[in-house]
Coordinates of C-alpha atoms (C1' of nucleotides) in Angstrom, one line a residue:
Chain I
M1 CA 94.5 130.2 119.1
H2 CA 91.5 129.9 117.4
W3 CA 91.7 129.2 113.5
A4 CA 89.8 132.8 113.4
D5 CA 92.3 134.4 115.1
V6 CA 94.9 133.5 113.2
T7 CA 94.0 134.3 110.0
A8 CA 93.1 137.5 111.6
Q9 CA 96.4 138.4 113.0
A10 CA 97.8 137.3 109.1
L11 CA 95.7 140.2 108.2
A12 CA 97.3 142.5 110.8
H13 CA 100.3 142.1 109.6
K14 CA 99.2 143.4 106.1
S15 CA 97.1 146.7 107.0
D16 CA 94.7 147.6 109.8
T17 CA 91.7 147.7 107.4
H18 CA 90.0 145.2 105.6
V19 CA 87.2 143.8 103.4
V20 CA 86.6 140.4 104.4
S21 CA 84.4 138.8 101.7
T22 CA 81.8 135.6 101.0
G23 CA 79.8 134.9 98.3
I24 CA 77.1 132.3 97.2
T25 CA 74.9 131.5 93.7
P26 CA 71.2 131.8 94.5
S27 CA 70.6 128.5 92.2
G28 CA 68.3 126.7 94.7
E29 CA 67.4 126.4 97.9
F30 CA 70.4 127.2 100.3
H31 CA 71.3 124.7 102.9
I32 CA 73.9 124.4 105.8
G33 CA 76.9 124.4 103.6
H34 CA 76.2 127.5 102.6
L35 CA 76.3 128.5 106.7
R36 CA 80.0 127.6 106.3
E37 CA 80.9 130.1 103.8
I38 CA 79.1 132.7 105.4
L39 CA 80.1 131.9 109.3
T40 CA 83.5 131.4 108.4
G41 CA 83.5 135.0 106.8
D42 CA 81.9 136.5 110.1
M43 CA 84.1 134.9 111.9
I44 CA 87.2 135.8 110.6
A45 CA 85.7 139.4 110.2
R46 CA 85.0 139.0 114.3
A47 CA 88.3 137.7 115.1
A48 CA 89.9 140.8 113.1
E49 CA 87.6 143.4 114.4
N50 CA 88.5 141.8 118.0
A51 CA 92.5 142.4 117.3
G52 CA 91.7 146.2 116.8
L53 CA 91.0 146.4 112.7
K54 CA 88.7 148.0 111.4
V55 CA 86.5 146.0 109.1
D56 CA 83.6 146.1 106.5
F57 CA 82.4 142.1 106.1
V58 CA 80.5 141.8 102.8
F59 CA 78.2 139.1 101.2
I60 CA 78.2 139.2 97.2
I61 CA 75.1 137.5 95.6
D62 CA 76.0 136.3 92.6
S63 CA 72.8 136.8 90.8
A64 CA 74.4 137.7 87.7
D65 CA 75.2 133.9 87.2
P66 CA 73.0 132.0 84.5
L67 CA 70.6 128.9 85.4
R68 CA 72.6 126.5 84.7
K69 CA 69.6 123.9 84.1
V70 CA 65.9 123.1 84.6
Y71 CA 66.1 121.5 88.1
D72 CA 64.4 118.7 89.6
F73 CA 62.1 121.9 91.1
L74 CA 61.6 123.4 88.6
G75 CA 58.8 123.2 85.7
P76 CA 58.8 122.9 82.4
E77 CA 58.2 126.7 81.7
Y78 CA 62.0 127.4 83.1
E79 CA 63.2 125.7 80.1
Q80 CA 63.2 129.4 78.4
F81 CA 65.4 131.0 80.9
V82 CA 68.5 128.4 80.8
G83 CA 71.4 130.8 80.2
N84 CA 70.1 133.7 81.6
Q85 CA 70.7 135.3 84.6
L86 CA 69.6 134.7 88.2
G87 CA 68.5 138.3 88.7
A88 CA 66.7 138.9 85.4
I89 CA 63.9 136.0 85.7
P90 CA 60.6 135.5 87.8
A91 CA 60.6 133.3 90.7
P92 CA 59.6 129.6 90.6
K93 CA 55.5 129.4 92.4
E94 CA 54.0 126.5 94.5
D95 CA 53.7 124.3 90.8
G96 CA 57.5 125.1 90.1
N97 CA 56.5 127.2 87.4
P98 CA 57.1 131.3 86.7
D99 CA 55.8 133.8 89.4
W100 CA 55.2 135.9 86.0
D101 CA 52.8 138.5 88.4
R102 CA 55.4 139.3 91.1
F103 CA 58.0 139.5 88.6
K104 CA 56.1 142.0 86.5
N105 CA 54.6 144.3 90.1
E106 CA 57.5 143.8 92.1
N107 CA 60.8 142.9 90.1
W108 CA 60.8 139.7 92.5
T109 CA 63.2 137.4 90.7
Y110 CA 64.8 134.3 90.9
A111 CA 67.3 134.9 93.0
N112 CA 65.2 137.1 95.6
H113 CA 63.1 134.3 95.8
F114 CA 66.2 132.0 97.3
L115 CA 67.4 134.6 99.1
E116 CA 65.6 136.1 101.1
P117 CA 65.1 133.1 103.3
F118 CA 68.5 132.6 104.0
L119 CA 69.0 135.7 105.0
K120 CA 66.6 135.7 107.3
A121 CA 68.3 132.9 108.8
L122 CA 71.6 134.9 109.0
K123 CA 69.9 137.3 110.9
E124 CA 69.0 135.0 113.6
I125 CA 72.6 133.3 113.4
G126 CA 73.5 137.0 114.1
V127 CA 75.3 137.3 110.5
E128 CA 74.3 140.8 108.8
P129 CA 77.2 141.3 106.4
R130 CA 77.0 144.5 103.4
L131 CA 75.0 143.0 100.6
I132 CA 76.3 143.6 96.9
D133 CA 74.3 142.3 94.2
N134 CA 76.2 141.8 91.8
L135 CA 73.7 141.8 88.9
D136 CA 72.9 145.2 90.0
S137 CA 76.9 146.0 90.5
Y138 CA 77.5 145.3 86.7
R139 CA 74.3 147.3 85.9
S140 CA 75.4 150.3 87.6
G141 CA 78.8 150.0 86.0
R142 CA 81.1 148.8 88.9
F143 CA 82.6 145.8 86.8
A144 CA 83.5 148.9 83.4
E145 CA 86.9 149.6 84.5
L146 CA 88.3 146.3 84.9
S147 CA 86.1 144.8 82.3
K148 CA 87.5 147.0 79.9
I149 CA 91.2 146.1 81.0
A150 CA 90.1 142.5 80.9
C151 CA 89.0 143.1 77.3
D152 CA 92.2 145.2 76.5
R153 CA 94.4 142.0 77.7
A154 CA 92.2 139.4 76.6
D155 CA 95.5 137.2 75.8
E156 CA 97.0 137.4 78.6
I157 CA 94.2 136.4 80.6
R158 CA 93.8 133.7 78.3
E159 CA 97.2 132.9 78.5
T160 CA 97.3 133.0 82.6
I161 CA 94.0 131.0 82.5
E162 CA 95.5 128.2 80.1
R163 CA 99.2 127.8 81.5
V164 CA 97.6 127.9 85.1
S165 CA 94.7 125.7 84.9
G166 CA 96.0 123.4 82.1
R167 CA 93.1 123.7 80.2
E168 CA 93.2 124.9 76.8
L169 CA 90.4 127.5 76.1
P170 CA 88.3 127.3 72.8
D171 CA 88.8 129.1 69.6
G172 CA 86.8 133.1 70.0
W173 CA 87.4 132.7 73.6
F174 CA 87.2 136.3 75.0
P175 CA 86.4 137.6 78.4
W176 CA 83.8 139.2 78.4
S177 CA 79.8 137.2 78.1
P178 CA 77.7 139.3 76.5
L179 CA 73.6 138.4 76.7
N180 CA 72.2 137.4 73.5
S181 CA 69.4 138.4 71.9
R182 CA 67.2 136.0 74.2
G183 CA 68.9 138.0 77.7
G184 CA 71.2 134.6 77.8
L185 CA 74.1 134.0 78.3
D186 CA 75.5 130.7 76.1
K187 CA 74.7 130.1 72.3
V188 CA 76.4 133.5 71.4
R189 CA 79.2 134.1 70.0
V190 CA 82.2 137.4 70.0
T191 CA 82.9 139.3 66.9
G192 CA 84.8 142.3 68.1
Y193 CA 85.5 144.6 70.8
E194 CA 85.6 148.4 70.5
Y195 CA 85.3 149.6 74.3
P196 CA 82.6 149.7 75.4
L197 CA 81.1 147.4 73.0
V198 CA 81.3 143.6 72.4
H199 CA 80.1 142.8 69.6
W200 CA 78.4 139.4 69.0
E201 CA 76.3 136.9 66.8
D202 CA 74.2 134.0 68.6
E203 CA 72.6 130.9 67.6
Y204 CA 69.4 132.6 66.7
G205 CA 70.7 134.1 64.5
E206 CA 70.2 137.7 65.7
S207 CA 73.6 140.1 66.1
G208 CA 74.4 143.0 68.6
S209 CA 76.3 144.7 71.0
S210 CA 76.7 144.2 74.5
D211 CA 78.0 147.6 76.7
L212 CA 80.1 146.3 79.3
T213 CA 79.4 149.4 81.2
K214 CA 76.0 148.7 81.4
G215 CA 76.1 144.9 82.7
E216 CA 74.8 143.5 79.1
G217 CA 76.6 140.3 79.7
K218 CA 79.7 139.7 82.5
L219 CA 83.0 138.2 82.8
P220 CA 83.0 134.3 83.3
W221 CA 83.6 133.7 86.3
R222 CA 87.2 132.9 86.8
I223 CA 87.6 136.7 85.4
D224 CA 84.5 137.6 87.8
W225 CA 85.7 136.6 90.8
P226 CA 89.2 138.4 90.5
A227 CA 87.5 141.4 89.3
K228 CA 85.1 141.9 92.2
W229 CA 87.9 141.7 94.7
G230 CA 89.2 144.7 92.7
W231 CA 86.7 146.8 93.1
V232 CA 85.2 145.9 96.0
G233 CA 88.6 145.9 97.5
V234 CA 88.3 142.2 99.1
T235 CA 91.9 141.8 101.6
C236 CA 90.5 138.3 102.6
E237 CA 88.2 135.9 101.3
A238 CA 87.2 132.0 102.5
F239 CA 85.9 129.5 100.0
G240 CA 84.7 125.9 99.4
K241 CA 87.7 123.5 98.7
D242 CA 86.8 123.2 95.1
H243 CA 88.0 126.7 94.4
G244 CA 91.1 125.6 96.3
A245 CA 92.5 122.9 94.0
A246 CA 95.5 123.5 92.2
G247 CA 94.3 124.8 88.8
G248 CA 91.6 125.9 90.0
S249 CA 90.0 129.2 90.1
Y250 CA 91.7 130.8 93.5
S251 CA 95.0 129.9 91.5
T252 CA 94.1 131.8 88.3
G253 CA 92.3 134.5 89.9
R254 CA 95.3 135.3 91.8
E255 CA 96.9 135.7 89.0
I256 CA 94.4 137.6 86.9
V257 CA 93.8 139.7 90.1
K258 CA 97.6 141.4 89.7
I259 CA 96.9 141.9 85.6
L260 CA 93.3 144.0 86.6
G261 CA 95.9 145.9 89.1
H262 CA 95.2 144.7 92.3
E263 CA 96.1 142.3 94.7
P264 CA 94.8 138.9 96.0
P265 CA 92.7 138.5 99.2
Q266 CA 94.3 136.1 101.8
P267 CA 92.6 132.9 101.3
L268 CA 91.1 130.3 103.4
V269 CA 90.2 127.1 102.4
Y270 CA 86.9 125.5 103.6
E271 CA 86.0 121.8 103.5
W272 CA 82.5 120.5 102.9
I273 CA 79.6 119.7 105.1
S274 CA 77.8 116.6 104.4
L275 CA 75.0 115.2 105.9
R276 CA 75.5 112.1 108.1
G277 CA 75.1 108.9 106.5
K278 CA 73.8 111.0 103.1
G279 CA 77.1 112.2 101.6
A280 CA 77.5 115.7 100.7
M281 CA 75.2 117.9 100.1
S282 CA 72.8 118.5 96.8
S283 CA 70.1 120.3 96.2
S284 CA 69.3 118.2 93.2
A285 CA 70.0 114.6 95.3
G286 CA 67.5 116.4 97.5
N287 CA 69.7 115.3 100.8
T288 CA 69.9 119.0 102.2
I289 CA 69.4 120.3 105.1
G290 CA 68.4 124.1 104.9
P291 CA 69.9 126.7 107.4
I292 CA 66.4 128.0 108.6
E293 CA 65.1 123.9 109.1
A294 CA 68.3 123.7 111.0
L295 CA 67.5 126.2 113.2
R296 CA 64.2 125.0 114.3
L297 CA 66.1 122.6 115.9
V298 CA 68.7 123.9 117.7
P299 CA 69.7 127.2 118.8
P300 CA 71.8 130.0 116.3
Q301 CA 74.7 129.4 119.2
I302 CA 74.9 125.7 118.3
L303 CA 75.0 126.2 114.7
R304 CA 78.0 128.6 115.0
L305 CA 79.6 126.3 117.5
L306 CA 79.7 123.2 114.9
I307 CA 81.4 125.8 112.3
A308 CA 83.5 127.4 115.0
K309 CA 84.8 124.5 116.9
S310 CA 85.8 122.7 113.9
K311 CA 89.1 124.0 112.3
P312 CA 88.1 125.0 108.1
N313 CA 90.1 122.2 106.4
K314 CA 88.0 119.5 108.5
A315 CA 85.3 118.3 106.6
I316 CA 82.0 118.4 108.9
E317 CA 79.5 116.0 109.3
F318 CA 75.8 117.2 110.0
D319 CA 74.0 114.7 112.4
T320 CA 70.0 115.6 112.8
G321 CA 70.3 112.5 115.4
M322 CA 71.9 111.7 118.5
G323 CA 74.9 114.1 117.1
L324 CA 72.7 116.7 117.7
V325 CA 72.7 115.7 121.5
T326 CA 75.9 115.5 121.8
L327 CA 76.4 119.0 120.1
A328 CA 74.1 120.9 122.7
D329 CA 75.1 119.0 125.7
E330 CA 79.2 119.7 124.7
F331 CA 77.7 123.4 124.1
E332 CA 75.9 123.3 127.6
R333 CA 79.3 121.7 128.7
L334 CA 81.6 124.7 127.5
A335 CA 79.0 127.4 128.4
A336 CA 79.5 126.5 131.9
R337 CA 83.3 126.6 132.0
N338 CA 85.2 129.3 133.4
F339 CA 88.0 129.7 130.9
E340 CA 89.7 132.7 132.4
Q341 CA 90.2 130.8 135.6
E342 CA 91.4 127.3 133.7
L343 CA 93.9 129.7 132.2
S344 CA 95.5 131.3 135.2
N345 CA 96.7 128.0 136.8
E346 CA 100.3 127.9 136.1
D347 CA 101.2 124.3 135.7
L348 CA 99.1 123.7 132.6
S349 CA 101.5 121.8 129.5
R350 CA 101.7 124.0 126.4
R351 CA 99.0 121.2 125.3
Q352 CA 96.5 121.9 127.7
K353 CA 97.0 125.8 127.0
V354 CA 96.5 125.4 123.6
Q355 CA 93.0 123.1 123.9
I356 CA 91.1 125.6 126.7
E357 CA 92.4 128.5 124.2
D358 CA 90.4 126.7 121.5
A359 CA 87.7 125.7 123.7
A360 CA 87.2 129.6 124.9
G361 CA 87.7 131.0 121.3
A362 CA 85.2 128.5 119.7
M363 CA 82.5 129.5 122.3
K364 CA 83.5 133.3 122.0
M365 CA 82.5 133.0 118.1
A366 CA 79.3 130.6 119.6
T367 CA 77.5 133.8 120.4
V368 CA 75.3 135.9 118.4
V369 CA 75.9 139.5 119.6
S370 CA 79.7 139.5 119.5
G371 CA 81.3 139.9 122.6
Q372 CA 77.9 138.7 124.5
N373 CA 77.9 136.1 127.2
I374 CA 77.0 132.7 126.5
E375 CA 75.0 131.4 130.1
A376 CA 74.5 127.8 131.0
T377 CA 71.0 126.8 131.2
A378 CA 71.7 124.0 133.4
V379 CA 69.2 121.7 131.5
T380 CA 71.0 119.6 129.3
F381 CA 69.3 118.6 125.4
R382 CA 68.9 114.6 127.0
H383 CA 67.2 116.0 129.9
L384 CA 65.0 118.7 127.9
A385 CA 64.2 115.7 125.1
L386 CA 62.6 114.0 128.3
L387 CA 60.8 116.0 129.9
A388 CA 58.7 117.4 126.6
Q389 CA 58.2 113.7 125.4
T390 CA 56.4 113.2 128.9
K391 CA 54.6 116.5 129.3
S392 CA 52.2 117.8 126.8
S393 CA 52.3 121.4 128.6
D394 CA 55.2 123.7 128.7
E395 CA 54.1 124.6 132.1
A396 CA 54.6 120.9 133.6
V397 CA 57.7 120.8 132.1
W398 CA 58.5 124.2 133.9
S399 CA 57.3 123.1 137.3
S400 CA 59.4 120.2 137.1
L401 CA 62.7 121.6 136.4
Q402 CA 61.6 123.8 139.4
S403 CA 60.9 121.7 141.8
S404 CA 64.0 119.6 141.1
G405 CA 66.2 123.0 140.9
V406 CA 67.7 122.7 138.2
I407 CA 66.4 126.1 137.4
E408 CA 64.7 129.1 139.3
S409 CA 62.9 130.9 136.8
V410 CA 62.1 130.3 132.9
T411 CA 63.9 132.5 130.8
P412 CA 63.4 133.2 127.3
Q413 CA 66.2 131.4 126.6
L414 CA 64.6 128.2 127.7
Q415 CA 61.4 128.7 126.2
D416 CA 63.2 129.2 123.3
R417 CA 64.7 126.2 123.4
L418 CA 61.7 123.8 124.5
N419 CA 60.0 125.5 121.4
R420 CA 62.7 124.0 119.5
M421 CA 62.8 120.6 121.0
R422 CA 59.4 120.0 120.5
Y423 CA 59.8 120.8 117.2
W424 CA 62.6 118.2 116.8
I425 CA 60.7 115.5 118.7
Q426 CA 57.4 115.4 115.8
S427 CA 60.2 115.5 112.7
T428 CA 61.7 113.0 111.3
H429 CA 65.4 113.5 112.9
F430 CA 64.7 113.2 116.6
P431 CA 66.9 109.7 116.8
V432 CA 65.0 106.5 118.0
E433 CA 67.9 106.3 121.5
M434 CA 66.4 109.5 122.7
R435 CA 62.6 108.2 121.8
V436 CA 60.6 107.3 125.2
N437 CA 59.1 104.0 124.4
I438 CA 57.1 101.4 126.7
L439 CA 57.5 97.7 125.7
T440 CA 53.7 96.3 123.8
Q441 CA 55.0 93.2 124.1
P442 CA 56.7 91.6 127.1
N443 CA 60.4 91.4 127.1
K444 CA 61.2 87.8 126.8
A445 CA 64.7 87.6 126.7
A446 CA 65.4 89.7 129.7
I447 CA 62.4 87.9 131.5
Q448 CA 64.0 84.3 131.0
G449 CA 66.8 85.2 132.1
F450 CA 65.8 86.7 135.5
S451 CA 67.5 85.4 139.1
K452 CA 65.3 84.0 141.5
E453 CA 65.5 87.8 143.3
E454 CA 64.4 89.6 140.3
A455 CA 61.7 87.1 139.2
A456 CA 60.3 88.0 142.9
I457 CA 60.8 91.7 142.0
L458 CA 59.0 91.4 139.2
R459 CA 55.9 90.1 140.8
S460 CA 55.9 92.6 143.7
I461 CA 56.0 95.5 140.9
S462 CA 53.3 94.5 139.4
H463 CA 51.5 94.0 142.4
E464 CA 52.3 97.4 144.2
L465 CA 51.2 98.9 140.5
S466 CA 48.4 97.4 140.2
T467 CA 46.8 98.5 144.1
C468 CA 48.5 101.7 144.2
E469 CA 46.8 104.9 143.4
W470 CA 48.0 106.5 139.5
N471 CA 49.3 109.1 140.6
K472 CA 53.9 110.8 140.0
R473 CA 54.3 110.2 143.9
E474 CA 52.4 106.7 144.4
I475 CA 54.1 105.5 141.9
N476 CA 57.5 106.6 142.9
A477 CA 56.2 104.8 146.2
A478 CA 55.7 101.8 145.1
I479 CA 58.5 100.7 143.0
P480 CA 61.6 100.6 145.7
R481 CA 58.8 99.2 148.4
S482 CA 58.6 96.2 145.7
I483 CA 61.9 95.1 146.8
E484 CA 60.9 94.9 150.8
S485 CA 59.9 91.7 150.9
V486 CA 62.9 90.2 148.6
P487 CA 66.4 90.7 150.4
V488 CA 68.6 91.9 148.2
A489 CA 71.4 94.6 148.7
H490 CA 70.1 97.8 146.6
K491 CA 66.6 98.8 146.0
W492 CA 68.8 100.0 142.5
L493 CA 67.9 96.2 141.2
A494 CA 64.0 97.0 141.7
Y495 CA 64.8 100.0 138.9
K496 CA 66.5 97.4 136.9
V497 CA 63.7 95.0 136.6
A498 CA 61.2 97.7 136.0
Y499 CA 62.8 99.5 132.9
L500 CA 63.7 96.1 131.7
C501 CA 60.4 94.8 131.4
L502 CA 58.6 98.0 130.6
M503 CA 61.3 99.9 128.6
G504 CA 63.8 96.7 127.7
M505 CA 66.8 98.6 128.5
E506 CA 68.7 98.3 132.0
K507 CA 68.6 102.3 132.9
G508 CA 66.0 105.1 131.6
P509 CA 64.3 108.2 132.8
R510 CA 62.3 108.8 136.0
L511 CA 60.1 106.2 135.5
A512 CA 56.8 107.7 137.1
P513 CA 56.1 110.5 135.3
I514 CA 56.2 108.5 132.0
L515 CA 54.2 105.8 133.4
V516 CA 51.5 108.4 134.4
E517 CA 51.0 109.6 130.9
I518 CA 50.7 106.5 129.5
G519 CA 48.1 104.9 132.2
Q520 CA 47.5 102.3 134.6
Q521 CA 45.6 99.7 132.3
K522 CA 48.8 99.4 129.8
I523 CA 51.1 99.0 132.3
I524 CA 49.5 96.5 134.5
K525 CA 49.1 94.6 131.4
L526 CA 52.4 94.5 129.9
L527 CA 53.5 93.3 134.1
E528 CA 51.1 90.7 134.1
A529 CA 52.2 89.2 130.6
S530 CA 55.4 89.4 132.0
V531 CA 54.6 87.4 135.1
E532 CA 52.6 85.2 132.8
L533 CA 56.3 84.6 131.3
L534 CA 57.9 83.6 134.5
E535 CA 55.7 80.7 135.6
A536 CA 56.1 79.1 132.2
Chain V
rG1 C1' 98.7 112.2 84.5
rG2 C1' 99.4 116.9 87.5
rG3 C1' 98.1 119.1 92.1
rC4 C1' 95.6 120.1 97.3
rC5 C1' 93.5 118.2 101.5
rU6 C1' 93.1 114.2 105.4
rG7 C1' 94.6 109.5 108.1
rU8 C1' 96.7 110.4 115.8
rA9 C1' 92.5 106.3 121.4
rG10 C1' 85.7 102.5 120.6
rC11 C1' 84.0 108.0 118.2
rU12 C1' 85.0 113.4 117.6
rC13 C1' 89.4 115.8 117.0
rA14 C1' 93.6 118.9 119.2
rG15 C1' 98.8 118.6 118.7
rU16 C1' 102.7 118.9 113.1
rC17 C1' 103.8 125.9 111.0
rA18 C1' 108.6 127.4 115.6
rG19 C1' 111.1 118.8 116.8
rG20 C1' 112.1 117.8 123.4
rU21 C1' 108.2 111.8 128.2
rA22 C1' 101.3 111.0 123.0
rG23 C1' 96.4 114.8 124.6
rA24 C1' 90.9 116.6 125.5
rG25 C1' 86.0 115.6 125.1
rC26 C1' 82.6 111.7 124.2
rG27 C1' 82.1 106.4 125.4
rU28 C1' 83.2 102.0 128.0
rC29 C1' 84.2 99.9 132.8
rG30 C1' 84.5 100.5 138.2
rG31 C1' 82.9 103.2 143.2
rA32 C1' 79.5 106.6 145.5
rC33 C1' 74.8 108.2 145.9
rU34 C1' 68.2 104.8 150.7
rU35 C1' 62.5 108.2 145.3
rU36 C1' 67.1 107.7 138.7
rU37 C1' 67.8 114.2 135.6
rA38 C1' 69.8 108.3 130.4
rA39 C1' 71.7 113.4 135.9
rU40 C1' 75.7 114.4 139.4
rC41 C1' 80.4 113.2 141.7
rC42 C1' 85.0 109.9 142.1
rG43 C1' 88.4 106.9 140.0
rA44 C1' 90.4 103.7 135.9
rU45 C1' 90.6 102.1 131.2
rG46 C1' 92.1 103.0 126.5
rG47 C1' 96.9 104.8 121.0
rU48 C1' 102.9 100.2 116.8
rC49 C1' 100.2 108.8 115.3
rG50 C1' 97.8 104.7 107.8
rC51 C1' 102.8 102.3 106.2
rG52 C1' 108.3 102.2 104.7
rG53 C1' 112.5 104.7 104.8
rG54 C1' 116.2 109.1 105.7
rU55 C1' 118.0 113.2 108.8
rU56 C1' 118.5 114.1 114.1
rC57 C1' 121.0 112.7 120.7
rG58 C1' 116.1 113.4 119.9
rA59 C1' 110.3 112.9 115.0
rA60 C1' 103.2 112.3 115.4
rC61 C1' 105.9 116.6 113.3
rC62 C1' 111.2 117.7 108.9
rC63 C1' 112.4 115.1 104.0
rC64 C1' 111.5 111.0 100.3
rG65 C1' 108.5 107.1 99.0
rU66 C1' 104.5 104.5 99.6
rC67 C1' 99.0 102.9 100.7
rA68 C1' 93.7 104.3 101.6
rG69 C1' 89.9 108.8 101.6
rG70 C1' 87.9 113.3 99.5
rC71 C1' 88.4 117.2 95.8
rC72 C1' 90.5 120.1 91.7
rC73 C1' 92.5 120.6 86.6
rG74 C1' 85.2 120.3 82.6
rC75 C1' 82.5 128.5 83.3
rC76 C1' 81.2 125.1 87.7
rA77 C1' 80.2 127.9 93.0

RNA sequence: GGGCCUGUAGCUCAGUCAGGUAGAGCGUCGGACUUUUAAUCCGAUGGUCGCGGGUUCGAACCCCGUCAGGCCCGCCA
């Protein structure tokens, strides 16, 4: 059974209506790691619906969280906003400094700025959760009731956090962080509490009262999370392994939520996604790839497959090079399979059956629209990468595929894939192994090791190509013709020699169309130089 | 120090919850194919299940210990 179905089954045992929640702080550029948060939730929600449950899938935007520091991508003017809430400060402009105009005129905030492109990417991936803005929720009093309980029972909450996390909270700690005189959540001390007011004093010498029904402050994270479970009614949430550790925020949250009068949600801990060869993703280290960037390279189904096929507790290495080719080709293979037919085979061992079911489950989760059928395009990534590199026009790519009988007509899906492929090829992510590369210097090592026959073939190829008309058909005929005068068993050898001398490898893509693009002169020059090496 | 996760074929991982002859894909190698889609098809190759004990008729799986990697216990989502 697919992991999402396992969780859905656990939910089904509890109730037939559920709220599956996800949450992210919009503190900077979203990256593909955040996609796991959302997609894990989405897949659980989808599986639960498939199991006949009624599901509300929500995405809580943690816009009430403060700006932690002036990140590298921010200008120095952001110093004044450190500690202020992300949904209450202006978005950065190109130069990294605050865009006051948009903030004043449209209330365009820091949180909006980073959230918007992510939501756009989500839509393309087929994820459309109900959005809950956390700052708005505070301001409109959604947290009021539970904040009151937290403040009334501050001692119990304090005891819980200290006992479960094993860390000591400072004197004067209070389960409500009021906004100070400058709108920040730090540099402020709670001096008293009479519902609904929390009295405070800040380091600027000001004092005041924070009304917790109006969002003039927020609950600290370890209480904020369980309070959200409470008022939203969350019954299931997937979260990163950082929250999941003993003493982490889930283990305190599950006790605190009971103090607040609710039950903890069904947890599911997931591992991080890292970029291959670059370690864990971190915005400040600059080693991120955003969901938007990733979508330019691969179709959404393949991105979904990446998450769907890995169990949540497995770390994923996202590889924008050869790994992407492997992943895309795996997708095509899976799309071409008929799982129902495979499962109808009675002789399957339990193990084989599980494997087929998991593959089928992963593909079900990979579709952008739930329940939609994925059709194999019959064109592998490798093949398309090759065509896209050798044909400058899309028309030429399609006619090649049509004449070889791979496709009948050009579907929007194929056009879409070709567009992404062209983007990938001109990006820095495209792997060198895939790049069509004609040698500029003769392949000395290979040529010196040539047998008598191979040497003869090389001479012959050089002759044939310099005299043939420079088009695909003639070149195609010229290469096998080059062995006619040489007594060898297989014409395969002609190709081997050609590939070694022109591309430096034993096998390769169809030569003719590439050679046409490169031009006769250059090729002849290379071959003549190679022949000279033979004489030496 | 305390805790969680991970360790199975060259690579990526299933299989561990319900113990019953070690699995898949990729890769590699061989064969087929008289224009090569780095294609396709067929076949083969491949593992002391991190290590050591214990329980059991039987352990990748349960228990104890141990090694290695990652993470958390710092308001940090």
